[in-house]
Short mmCIF file of C-alpha atoms in Angstrom, two decimals:
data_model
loop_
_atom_site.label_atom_id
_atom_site.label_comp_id
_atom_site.label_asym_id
_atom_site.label_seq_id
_atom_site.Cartn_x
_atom_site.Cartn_y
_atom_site.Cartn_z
CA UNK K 1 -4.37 -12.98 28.35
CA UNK K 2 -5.92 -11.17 25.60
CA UNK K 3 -7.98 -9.01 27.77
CA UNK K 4 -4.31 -7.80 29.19
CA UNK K 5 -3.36 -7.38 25.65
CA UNK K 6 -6.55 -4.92 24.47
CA UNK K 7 -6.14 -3.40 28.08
CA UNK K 8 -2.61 -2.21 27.55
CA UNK K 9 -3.19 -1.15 24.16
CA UNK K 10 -6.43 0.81 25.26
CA UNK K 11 -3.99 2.34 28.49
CA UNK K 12 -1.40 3.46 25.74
CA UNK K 13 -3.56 4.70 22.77
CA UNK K 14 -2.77 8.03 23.23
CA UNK K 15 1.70 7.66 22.72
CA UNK K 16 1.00 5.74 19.32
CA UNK K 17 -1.83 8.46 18.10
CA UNK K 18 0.88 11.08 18.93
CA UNK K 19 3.14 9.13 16.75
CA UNK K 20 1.18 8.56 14.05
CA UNK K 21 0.48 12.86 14.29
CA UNK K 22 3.48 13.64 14.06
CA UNK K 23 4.29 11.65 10.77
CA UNK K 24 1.11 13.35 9.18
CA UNK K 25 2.48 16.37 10.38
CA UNK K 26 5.79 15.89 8.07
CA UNK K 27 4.56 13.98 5.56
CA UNK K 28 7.62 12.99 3.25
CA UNK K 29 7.41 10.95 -0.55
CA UNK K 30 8.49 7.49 -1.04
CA UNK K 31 12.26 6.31 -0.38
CA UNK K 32 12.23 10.06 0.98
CA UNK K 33 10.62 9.63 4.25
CA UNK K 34 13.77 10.34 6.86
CA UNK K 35 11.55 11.07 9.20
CA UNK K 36 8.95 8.52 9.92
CA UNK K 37 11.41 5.62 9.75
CA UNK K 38 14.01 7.31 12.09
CA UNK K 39 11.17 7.92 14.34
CA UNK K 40 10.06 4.45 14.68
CA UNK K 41 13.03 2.99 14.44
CA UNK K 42 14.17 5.19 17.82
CA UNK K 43 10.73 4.20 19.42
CA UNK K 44 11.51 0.86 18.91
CA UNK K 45 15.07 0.66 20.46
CA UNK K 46 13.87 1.89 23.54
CA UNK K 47 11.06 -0.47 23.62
CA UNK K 48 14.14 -2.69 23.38
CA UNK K 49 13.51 -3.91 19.80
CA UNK K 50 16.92 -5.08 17.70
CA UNK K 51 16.63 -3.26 14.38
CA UNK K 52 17.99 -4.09 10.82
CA UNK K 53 18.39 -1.52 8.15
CA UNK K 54 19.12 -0.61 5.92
CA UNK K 55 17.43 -3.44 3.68
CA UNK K 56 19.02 -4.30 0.28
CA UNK K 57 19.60 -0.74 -1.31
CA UNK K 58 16.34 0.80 0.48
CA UNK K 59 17.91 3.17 3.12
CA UNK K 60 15.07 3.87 4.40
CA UNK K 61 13.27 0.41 4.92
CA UNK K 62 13.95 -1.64 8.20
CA UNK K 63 12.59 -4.22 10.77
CA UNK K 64 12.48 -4.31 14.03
CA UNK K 65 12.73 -7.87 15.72
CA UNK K 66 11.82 -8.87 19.41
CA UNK K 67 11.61 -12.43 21.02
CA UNK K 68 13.14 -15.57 19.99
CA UNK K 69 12.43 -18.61 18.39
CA UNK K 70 9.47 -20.48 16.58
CA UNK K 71 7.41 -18.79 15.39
CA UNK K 72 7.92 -15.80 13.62
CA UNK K 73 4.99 -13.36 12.98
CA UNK K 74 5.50 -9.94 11.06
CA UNK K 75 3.34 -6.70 10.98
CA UNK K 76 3.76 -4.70 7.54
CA UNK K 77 3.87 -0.84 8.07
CA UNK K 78 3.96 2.22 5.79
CA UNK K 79 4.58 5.74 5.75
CA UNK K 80 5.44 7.47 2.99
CA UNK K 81 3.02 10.15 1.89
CA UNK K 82 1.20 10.85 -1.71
CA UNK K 83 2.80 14.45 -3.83
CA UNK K 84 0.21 17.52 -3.75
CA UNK K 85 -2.40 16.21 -0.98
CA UNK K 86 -1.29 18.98 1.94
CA UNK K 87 -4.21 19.43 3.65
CA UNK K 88 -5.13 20.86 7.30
CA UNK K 89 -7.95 18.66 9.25
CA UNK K 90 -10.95 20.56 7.85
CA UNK K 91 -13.90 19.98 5.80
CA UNK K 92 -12.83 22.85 3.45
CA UNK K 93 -9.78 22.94 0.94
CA UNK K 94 -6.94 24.11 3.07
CA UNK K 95 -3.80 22.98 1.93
CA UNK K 96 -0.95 23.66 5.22
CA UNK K 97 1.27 24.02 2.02
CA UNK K 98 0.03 24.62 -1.22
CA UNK K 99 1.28 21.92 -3.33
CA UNK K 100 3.00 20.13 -0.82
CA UNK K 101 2.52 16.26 0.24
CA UNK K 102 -0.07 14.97 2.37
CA UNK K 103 -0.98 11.71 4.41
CA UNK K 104 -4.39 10.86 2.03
CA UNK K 105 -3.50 7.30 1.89
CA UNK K 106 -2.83 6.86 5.90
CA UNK K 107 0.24 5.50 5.39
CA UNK K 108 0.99 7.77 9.02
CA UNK K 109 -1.61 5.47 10.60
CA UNK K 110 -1.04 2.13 8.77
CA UNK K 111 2.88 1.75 10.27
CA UNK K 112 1.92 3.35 13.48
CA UNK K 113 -0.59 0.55 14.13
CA UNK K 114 1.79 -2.03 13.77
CA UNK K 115 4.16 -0.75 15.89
CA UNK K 116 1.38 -0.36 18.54
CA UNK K 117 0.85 -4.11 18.24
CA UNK K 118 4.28 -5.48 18.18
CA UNK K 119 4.86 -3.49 21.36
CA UNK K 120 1.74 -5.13 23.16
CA UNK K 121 2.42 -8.08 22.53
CA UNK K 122 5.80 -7.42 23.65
CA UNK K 123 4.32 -6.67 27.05
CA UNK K 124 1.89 -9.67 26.90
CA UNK K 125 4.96 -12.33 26.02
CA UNK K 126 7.59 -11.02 28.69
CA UNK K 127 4.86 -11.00 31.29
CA UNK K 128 3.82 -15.40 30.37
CA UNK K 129 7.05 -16.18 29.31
CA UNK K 130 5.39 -16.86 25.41
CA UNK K 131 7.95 -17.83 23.01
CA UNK K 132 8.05 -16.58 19.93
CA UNK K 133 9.36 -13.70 17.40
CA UNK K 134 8.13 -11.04 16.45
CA UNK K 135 8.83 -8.00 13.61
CA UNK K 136 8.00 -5.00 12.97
CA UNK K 137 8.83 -3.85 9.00
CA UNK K 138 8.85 -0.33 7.90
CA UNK K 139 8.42 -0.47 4.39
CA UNK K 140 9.24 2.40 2.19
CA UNK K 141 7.75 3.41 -1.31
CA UNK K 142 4.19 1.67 -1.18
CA UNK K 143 2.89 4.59 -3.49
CA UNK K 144 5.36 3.65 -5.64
CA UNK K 145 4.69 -0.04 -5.46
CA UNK K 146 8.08 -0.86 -5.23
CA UNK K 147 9.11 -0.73 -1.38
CA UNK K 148 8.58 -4.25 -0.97
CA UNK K 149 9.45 -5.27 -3.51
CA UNK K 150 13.06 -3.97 -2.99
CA UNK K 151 12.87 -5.88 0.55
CA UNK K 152 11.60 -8.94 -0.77
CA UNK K 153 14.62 -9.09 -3.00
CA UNK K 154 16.92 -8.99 -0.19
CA UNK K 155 14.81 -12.26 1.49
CA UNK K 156 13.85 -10.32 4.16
CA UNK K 157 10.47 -12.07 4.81
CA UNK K 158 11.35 -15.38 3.43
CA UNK K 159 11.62 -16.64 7.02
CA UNK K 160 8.13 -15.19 8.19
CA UNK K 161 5.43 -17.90 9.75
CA UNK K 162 2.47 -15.22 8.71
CA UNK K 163 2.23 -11.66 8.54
CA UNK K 164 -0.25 -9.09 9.28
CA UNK K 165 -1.32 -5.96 7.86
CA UNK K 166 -4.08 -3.49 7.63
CA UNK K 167 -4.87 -0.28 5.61
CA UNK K 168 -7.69 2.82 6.36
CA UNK K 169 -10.96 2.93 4.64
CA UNK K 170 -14.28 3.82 5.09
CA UNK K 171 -15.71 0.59 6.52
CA UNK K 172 -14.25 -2.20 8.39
CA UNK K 173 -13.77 -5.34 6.56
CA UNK K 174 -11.75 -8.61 6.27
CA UNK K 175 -9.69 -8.42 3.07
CA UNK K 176 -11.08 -12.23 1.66
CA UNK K 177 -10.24 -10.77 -1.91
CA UNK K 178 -7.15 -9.57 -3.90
CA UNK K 179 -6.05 -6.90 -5.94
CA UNK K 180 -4.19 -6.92 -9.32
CA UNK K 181 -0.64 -7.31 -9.82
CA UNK K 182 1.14 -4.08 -11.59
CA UNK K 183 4.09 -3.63 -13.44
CA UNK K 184 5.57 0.31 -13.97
CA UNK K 185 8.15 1.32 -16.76
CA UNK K 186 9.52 4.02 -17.83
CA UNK K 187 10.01 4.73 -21.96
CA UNK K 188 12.60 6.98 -22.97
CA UNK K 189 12.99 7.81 -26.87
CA UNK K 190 16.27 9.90 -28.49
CA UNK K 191 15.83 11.49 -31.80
CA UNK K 192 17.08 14.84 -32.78
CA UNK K 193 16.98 18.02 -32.65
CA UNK K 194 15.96 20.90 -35.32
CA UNK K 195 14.66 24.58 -35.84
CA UNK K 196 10.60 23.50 -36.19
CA UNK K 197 9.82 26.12 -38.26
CA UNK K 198 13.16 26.43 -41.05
CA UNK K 199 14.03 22.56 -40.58
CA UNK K 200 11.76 20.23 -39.28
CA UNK K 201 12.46 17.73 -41.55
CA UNK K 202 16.42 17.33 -40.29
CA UNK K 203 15.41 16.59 -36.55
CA UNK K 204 13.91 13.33 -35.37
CA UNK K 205 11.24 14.34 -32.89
CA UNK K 206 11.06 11.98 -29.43
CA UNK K 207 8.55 13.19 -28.52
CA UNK K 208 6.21 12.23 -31.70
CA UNK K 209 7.63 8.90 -30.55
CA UNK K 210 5.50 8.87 -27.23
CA UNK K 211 2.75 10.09 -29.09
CA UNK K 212 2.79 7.48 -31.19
CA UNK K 213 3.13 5.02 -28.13
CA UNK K 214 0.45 6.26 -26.52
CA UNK K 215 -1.77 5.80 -29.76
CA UNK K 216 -1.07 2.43 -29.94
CA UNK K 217 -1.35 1.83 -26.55
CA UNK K 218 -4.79 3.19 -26.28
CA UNK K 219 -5.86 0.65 -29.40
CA UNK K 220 -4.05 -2.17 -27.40
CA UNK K 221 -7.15 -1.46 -24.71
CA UNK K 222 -9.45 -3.29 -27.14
CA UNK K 223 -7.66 -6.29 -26.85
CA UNK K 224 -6.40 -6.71 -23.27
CA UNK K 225 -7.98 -9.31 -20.76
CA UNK K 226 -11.04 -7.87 -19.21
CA UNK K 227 -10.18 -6.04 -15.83
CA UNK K 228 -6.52 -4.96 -17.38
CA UNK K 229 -5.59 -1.35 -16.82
CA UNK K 230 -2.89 1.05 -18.50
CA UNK K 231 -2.56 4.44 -17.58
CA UNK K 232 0.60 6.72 -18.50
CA UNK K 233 2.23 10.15 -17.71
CA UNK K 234 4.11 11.62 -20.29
CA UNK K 235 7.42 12.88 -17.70
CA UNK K 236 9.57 14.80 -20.43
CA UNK K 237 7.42 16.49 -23.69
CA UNK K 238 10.21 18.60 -24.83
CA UNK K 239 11.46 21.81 -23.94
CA UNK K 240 10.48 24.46 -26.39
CA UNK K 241 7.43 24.32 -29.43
CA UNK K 242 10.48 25.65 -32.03
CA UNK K 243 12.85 22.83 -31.07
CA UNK K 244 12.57 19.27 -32.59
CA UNK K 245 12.96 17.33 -29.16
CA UNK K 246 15.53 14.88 -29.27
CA UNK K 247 14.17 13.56 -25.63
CA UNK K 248 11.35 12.53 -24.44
CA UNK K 249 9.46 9.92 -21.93
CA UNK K 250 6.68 8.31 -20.97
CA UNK K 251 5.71 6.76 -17.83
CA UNK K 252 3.48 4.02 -17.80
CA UNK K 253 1.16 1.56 -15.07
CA UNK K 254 0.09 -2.04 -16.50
CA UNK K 255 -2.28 -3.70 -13.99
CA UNK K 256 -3.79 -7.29 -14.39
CA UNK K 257 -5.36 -10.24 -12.87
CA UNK K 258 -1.57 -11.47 -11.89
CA UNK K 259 2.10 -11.27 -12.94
CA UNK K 260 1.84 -13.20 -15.90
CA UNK K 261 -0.85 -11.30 -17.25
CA UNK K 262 0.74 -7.94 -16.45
CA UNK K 263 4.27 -9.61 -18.24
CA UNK K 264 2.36 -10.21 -21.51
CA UNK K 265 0.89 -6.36 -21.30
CA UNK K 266 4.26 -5.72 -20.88
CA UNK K 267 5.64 -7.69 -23.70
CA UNK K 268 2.90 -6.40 -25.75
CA UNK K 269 3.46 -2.37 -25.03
CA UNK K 270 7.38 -3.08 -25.31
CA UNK K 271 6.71 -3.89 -29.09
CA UNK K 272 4.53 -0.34 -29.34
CA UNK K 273 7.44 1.57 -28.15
CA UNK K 274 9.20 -0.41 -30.61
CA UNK K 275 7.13 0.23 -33.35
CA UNK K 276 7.00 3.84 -32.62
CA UNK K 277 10.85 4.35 -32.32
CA UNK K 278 11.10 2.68 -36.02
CA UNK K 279 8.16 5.17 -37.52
CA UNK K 280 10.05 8.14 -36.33
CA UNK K 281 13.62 7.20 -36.79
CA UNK K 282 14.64 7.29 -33.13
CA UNK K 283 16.10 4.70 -30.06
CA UNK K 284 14.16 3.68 -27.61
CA UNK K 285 15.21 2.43 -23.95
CA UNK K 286 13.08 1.91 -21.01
CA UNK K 287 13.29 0.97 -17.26
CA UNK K 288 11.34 -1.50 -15.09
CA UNK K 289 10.95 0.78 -11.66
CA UNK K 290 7.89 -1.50 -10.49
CA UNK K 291 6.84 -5.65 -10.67
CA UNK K 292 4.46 -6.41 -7.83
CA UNK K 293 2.11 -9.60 -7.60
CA UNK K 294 -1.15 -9.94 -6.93
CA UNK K 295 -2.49 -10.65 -3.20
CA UNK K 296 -3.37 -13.91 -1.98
CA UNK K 297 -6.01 -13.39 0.17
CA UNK K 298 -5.82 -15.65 3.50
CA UNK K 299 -9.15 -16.55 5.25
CA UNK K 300 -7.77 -18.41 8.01
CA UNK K 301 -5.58 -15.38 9.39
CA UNK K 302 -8.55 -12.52 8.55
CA UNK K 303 -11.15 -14.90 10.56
CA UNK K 304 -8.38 -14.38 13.37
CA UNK K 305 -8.86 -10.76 13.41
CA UNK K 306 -12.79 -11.12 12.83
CA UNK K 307 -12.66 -12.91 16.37
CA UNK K 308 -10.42 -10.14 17.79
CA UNK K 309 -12.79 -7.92 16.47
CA UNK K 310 -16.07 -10.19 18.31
CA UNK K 311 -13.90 -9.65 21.83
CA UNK K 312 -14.29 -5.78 21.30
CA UNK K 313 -16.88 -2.88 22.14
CA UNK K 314 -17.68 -1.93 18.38
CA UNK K 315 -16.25 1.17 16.60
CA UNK K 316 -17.94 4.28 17.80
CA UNK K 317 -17.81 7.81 17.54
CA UNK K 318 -18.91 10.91 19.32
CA UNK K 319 -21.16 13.51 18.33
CA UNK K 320 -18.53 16.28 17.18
CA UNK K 321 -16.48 13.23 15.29
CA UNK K 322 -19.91 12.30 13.15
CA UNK K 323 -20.71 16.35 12.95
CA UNK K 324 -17.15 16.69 11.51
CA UNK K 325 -17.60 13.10 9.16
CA UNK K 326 -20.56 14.80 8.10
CA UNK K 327 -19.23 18.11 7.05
CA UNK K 328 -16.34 16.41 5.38
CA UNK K 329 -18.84 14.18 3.23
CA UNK K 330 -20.72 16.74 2.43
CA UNK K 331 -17.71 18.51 0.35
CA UNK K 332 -17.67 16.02 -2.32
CA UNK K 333 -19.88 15.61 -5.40
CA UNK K 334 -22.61 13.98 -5.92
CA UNK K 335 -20.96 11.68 -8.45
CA UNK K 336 -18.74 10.89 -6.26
CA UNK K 337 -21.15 9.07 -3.94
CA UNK K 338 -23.18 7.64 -6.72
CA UNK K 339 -19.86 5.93 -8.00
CA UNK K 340 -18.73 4.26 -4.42
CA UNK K 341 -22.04 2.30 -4.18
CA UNK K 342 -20.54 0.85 -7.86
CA UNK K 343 -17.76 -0.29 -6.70
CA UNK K 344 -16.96 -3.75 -6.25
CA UNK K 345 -15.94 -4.50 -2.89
CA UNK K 346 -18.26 -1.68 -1.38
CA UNK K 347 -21.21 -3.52 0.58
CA UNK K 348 -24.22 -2.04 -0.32
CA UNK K 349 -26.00 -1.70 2.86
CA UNK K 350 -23.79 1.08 3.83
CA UNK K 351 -24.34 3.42 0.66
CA UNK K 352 -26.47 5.92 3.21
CA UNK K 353 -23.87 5.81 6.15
CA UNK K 354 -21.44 8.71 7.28
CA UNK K 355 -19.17 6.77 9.59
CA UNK K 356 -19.70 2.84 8.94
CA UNK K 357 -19.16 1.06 12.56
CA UNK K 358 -20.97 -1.97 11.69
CA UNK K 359 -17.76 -5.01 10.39
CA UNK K 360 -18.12 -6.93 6.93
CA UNK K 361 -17.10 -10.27 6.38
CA UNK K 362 -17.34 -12.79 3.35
CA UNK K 363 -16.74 -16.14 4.26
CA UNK K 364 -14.87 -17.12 1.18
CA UNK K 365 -11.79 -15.57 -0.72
CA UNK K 366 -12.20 -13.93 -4.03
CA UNK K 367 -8.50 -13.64 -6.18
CA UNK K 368 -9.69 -10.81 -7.73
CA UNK K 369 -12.16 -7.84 -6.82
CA UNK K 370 -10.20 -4.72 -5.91
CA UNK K 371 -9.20 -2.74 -8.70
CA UNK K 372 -6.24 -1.37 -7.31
CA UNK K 373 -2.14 -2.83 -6.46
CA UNK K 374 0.16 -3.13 -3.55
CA UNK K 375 3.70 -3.96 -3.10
CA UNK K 376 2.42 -6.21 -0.53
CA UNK K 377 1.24 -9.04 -2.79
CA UNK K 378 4.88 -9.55 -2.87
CA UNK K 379 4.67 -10.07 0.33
CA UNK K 380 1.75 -12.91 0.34
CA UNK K 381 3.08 -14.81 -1.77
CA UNK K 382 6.32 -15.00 0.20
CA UNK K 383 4.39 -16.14 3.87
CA UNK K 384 0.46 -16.13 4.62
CA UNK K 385 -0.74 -12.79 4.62
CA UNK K 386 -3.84 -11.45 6.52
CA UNK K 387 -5.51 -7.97 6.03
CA UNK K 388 -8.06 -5.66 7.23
CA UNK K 389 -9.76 -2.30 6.63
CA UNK K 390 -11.30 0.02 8.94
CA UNK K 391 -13.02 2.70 8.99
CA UNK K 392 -10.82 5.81 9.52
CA UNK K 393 -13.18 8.26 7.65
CA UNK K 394 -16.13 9.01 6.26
CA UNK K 395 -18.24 6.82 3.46
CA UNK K 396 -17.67 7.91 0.27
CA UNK K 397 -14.34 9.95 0.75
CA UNK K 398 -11.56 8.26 -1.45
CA UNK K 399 -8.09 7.67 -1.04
CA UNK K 400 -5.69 9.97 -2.61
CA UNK K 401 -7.91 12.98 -2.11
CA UNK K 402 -7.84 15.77 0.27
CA UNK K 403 -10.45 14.74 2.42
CA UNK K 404 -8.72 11.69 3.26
CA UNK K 405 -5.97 13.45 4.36
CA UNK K 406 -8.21 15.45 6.63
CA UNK K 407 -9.58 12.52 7.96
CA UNK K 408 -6.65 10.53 8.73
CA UNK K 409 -5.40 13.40 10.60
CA UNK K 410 -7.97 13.63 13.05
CA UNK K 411 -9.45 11.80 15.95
CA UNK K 412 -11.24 9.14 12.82
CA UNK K 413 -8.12 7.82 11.46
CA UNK K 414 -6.73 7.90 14.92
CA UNK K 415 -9.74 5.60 16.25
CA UNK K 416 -9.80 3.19 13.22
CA UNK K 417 -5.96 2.38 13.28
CA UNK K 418 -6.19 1.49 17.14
CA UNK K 419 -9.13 -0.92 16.07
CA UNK K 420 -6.70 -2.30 13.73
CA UNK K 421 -4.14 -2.42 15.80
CA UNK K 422 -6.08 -4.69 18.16
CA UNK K 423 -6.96 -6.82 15.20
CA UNK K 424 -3.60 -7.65 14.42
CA UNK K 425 -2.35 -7.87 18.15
CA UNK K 426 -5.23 -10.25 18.99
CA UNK K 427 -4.76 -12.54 16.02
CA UNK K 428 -1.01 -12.55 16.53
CA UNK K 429 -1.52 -13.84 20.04
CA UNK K 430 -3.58 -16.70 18.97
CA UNK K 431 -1.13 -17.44 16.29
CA UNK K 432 1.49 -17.36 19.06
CA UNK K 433 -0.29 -19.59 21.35
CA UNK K 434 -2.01 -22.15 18.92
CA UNK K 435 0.01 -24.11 16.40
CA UNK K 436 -2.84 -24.98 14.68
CA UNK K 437 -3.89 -21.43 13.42
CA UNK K 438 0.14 -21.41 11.73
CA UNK K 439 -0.80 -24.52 10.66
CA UNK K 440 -3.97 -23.79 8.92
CA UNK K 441 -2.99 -20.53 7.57
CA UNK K 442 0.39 -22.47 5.80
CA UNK K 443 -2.22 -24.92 4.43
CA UNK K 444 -4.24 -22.65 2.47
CA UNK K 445 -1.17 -20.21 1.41
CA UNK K 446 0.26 -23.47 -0.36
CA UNK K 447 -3.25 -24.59 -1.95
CA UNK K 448 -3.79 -20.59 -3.52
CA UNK K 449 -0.04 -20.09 -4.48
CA UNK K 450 -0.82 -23.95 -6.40
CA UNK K 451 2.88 -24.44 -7.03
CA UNK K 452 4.22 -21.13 -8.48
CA UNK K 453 7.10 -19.60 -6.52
CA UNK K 454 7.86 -16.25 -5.59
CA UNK K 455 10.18 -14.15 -7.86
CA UNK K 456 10.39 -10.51 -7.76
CA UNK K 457 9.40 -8.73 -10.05
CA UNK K 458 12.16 -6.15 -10.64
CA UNK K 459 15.94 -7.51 -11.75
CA UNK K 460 18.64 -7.52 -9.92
CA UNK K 461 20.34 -4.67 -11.72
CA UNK K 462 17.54 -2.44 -10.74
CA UNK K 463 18.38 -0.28 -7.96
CA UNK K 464 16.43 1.34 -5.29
CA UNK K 465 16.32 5.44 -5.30
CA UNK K 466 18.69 6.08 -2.73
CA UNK K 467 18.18 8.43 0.32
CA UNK K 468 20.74 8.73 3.24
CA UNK K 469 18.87 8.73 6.60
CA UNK K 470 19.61 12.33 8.51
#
């Protein structure tokens, strides 16, 4: 049965790489991306998929839901694209629109693999008669670590068995660890206004407000749990160096071990703002646009992929794809290499590698060790969530950066998201036809969430950006 499942998938390869092309071809931002979700969501009718959507307040979010019955096992997709990374499939700097977005996070290969699995195994079930449901959900917004969110508000995955999900890298490993939960918010001060030069001392400046807020957030560092982040864009300085500003903002990222650590850095930088609003004699506001958990790693579902993974050829790639790795490696800095081998979750066997076939697996799960946040730790704490990475380009290239976007336009993304694809299909299967693995997987998802319920992060009065699909 499974060997009908990889056999199908391997038949079809090329109709879900010219999918996941064409969404790195029109790469769109978050709660903006029109075209990736209409495109899937037509694929998926004709593949004769029922589809929801929109979700909640996301117009662009849906799922797409085939089979009936116990149980019911979801694959998480992506596919909005990251602001300034435009970038042909080259090793040099060539942007195909100067300033324009670009696919370096995958996101056009992470929803287009789980698509390619829910279809398989729609072919596998019809032809045994397998019961079962299954769902596809295109999620909106991940760069903005709020897409989920937004869904799991609406209880969209409350009723989920387990769920499966993937993301590219540059090695393949089971995710046995999690990353941080993150809160985002928004601080905007109003003062006012005054000639700088004959009458600064009648205006109220917002903007020495954020100042000030950033000061004090940068001595709250010191005193922050070990691991904590902040980081902060100030969005509106001011308009004009003569004018007093009576507006001005500031955009900040808390990240911690889990929500309730990120809640107290956000209790703590609320009284900052505060503080600075009183010095300078001006109101402060702010807006929550982002409250996503930690992820709960689960071992029991990764192993499942791990064996998928054992009844596969490895990962390989051809001469002109390692030629093409290697040209692409070569265009980043030394440092750059240097500072992968530090990172945490980066084997260190593999710090001499171009393209990293070989898979890594830690027998254990680790609730911290990425430095880093996704919307879908909403997700796993809602239903048992399993994860892998693969290897989509080369070692040492970073996400967010134009060389992934090079890579995950080319035949290496292509070839690591059908090896995750498989994964997931493979797993799901098992899942589908042993009670036990469910079973398990529920077992351990209990024992790590160790009584604390789900609540989203973002309030109810918080709405979703709105875009109306075209």
């Amino acid at each position: 049965m499974k060997k009908q499942l990889f056999d199908w998938m391997q038949e079809n390869e090329e109709t879900f790489s010219r999918m996941a092309k064409q969404i790195w071809d029109n790469p769109q931002l978050g709660y903006e991306e029109t075209f990736a979700s209409s495109l899937q969501q037509d694929f998926l009718k004709k593949e004769g998929f029922d589809i929801v959507t929109p979700i909640g307040d996301v117009q662009t979010a849906f799922y797409a839901q085939w089979g009936s019955g116990s149980p019911i096992i979801g694959f998480l997709g992506e596919f909005d694209a990251l602001p300034g990374l435009s970038q042909q499939v080259s090793s040099l700097y060539s942007p195909v629109e100067e300033g324009a977005p670009g696919h370096g996070c995958g996101h056009n290969l992470l929803g287009t693999a789980g698509i390619e699995a829910v279809v398989a195994l729609k072919e596998v079930m019809t032809l045994h008669n397998i019961q079962g449901t299954i769902r596809y959900y295109g999620c909106p917004a991940e760069e903005l670590l709020s897409g989920k969110s937004y869904m799991a508000r609406a209880g969209v995955f409350d009723d989920l068995d387990v769920v499966y999900t993937w993301h590219p890298w540059t090695f393949n490993m089971t995710a046995n660890f999690s990353m941080q939960a993150l809160t985002a918010i928004e601080f905007y001060f109003s003062g006012r206004t005054a000639h700088a030069a004959s009458a600064p001392h009648l205006g109220r400046s917002a903007l020495d407000a954020v100042e000030l807020t950033n000061v004090g957030a940068n001595y709250l560092r010191e005193h922050v749990p070990d691991g904590s982040r902040i980081h902060y864009q100030i969005t509106n300085g001011g308009l004009a160096p003569n004018i007093v500003p009576d507006k001005a903002s500031v955009y900040y990222f808390l990240r911690g071990a889990n929500r309730d650590a990120v809640k107290d850095l956000e209790r703590r930088l609320i009284k900052v703002a505060k503080g600075a609003a009183m010095m300078t004699e001006t109101e402060v506001h702010w807006e929550l646009k982002a409250g996503c958990y930690d992820t709960l790693p689960n071992l029991t579902l990764n192993e499942q992929m791990l064996a998928a993974w054992d009844d596969l050829p490895p990962l390989s790639f051809t001469e002109d794809e390692l030629t093409f790795a290697k040209s692409l490696q070569a265009s980043l800095d030394s440092s750059v290499l240097a500072g992968t081998a530090q990172q945490s979750f980066v084997p260190n066997e593999i710090s001499k590698e171009v393209l990293v076939e070989q898979v890594f697996h830690f027998p254990q799960t680790f609730r911290q060790s990425m430095q880093g946040s996704s919307d879908l730790g909403d997700v796993s704490w809602i239903a048992p969530l399993g994860q892998v990475f693969t290897t989509c380009a080369p070692y040492g290239v970073q996400v967010h950066t134009w060389q992934a976007t090079a890579a995950f336009g080319s035949s290496l993304g292509m070839k690591g998201m059908h090896y995750a694809a498989k994964a997931m299909a493979g797993a799901a299967l098992n899942s589908l036809l042993d009670p036990e693995v469910i079973k398990k997987a529920k077992e351990e998802f209990v024992k790590l969430r160790a009584g604390k319920l789900y609540e989203c992060g973002i309030p109810e009065e918080v709405k979703a950006p709105s875009t109306v699909l075209g």
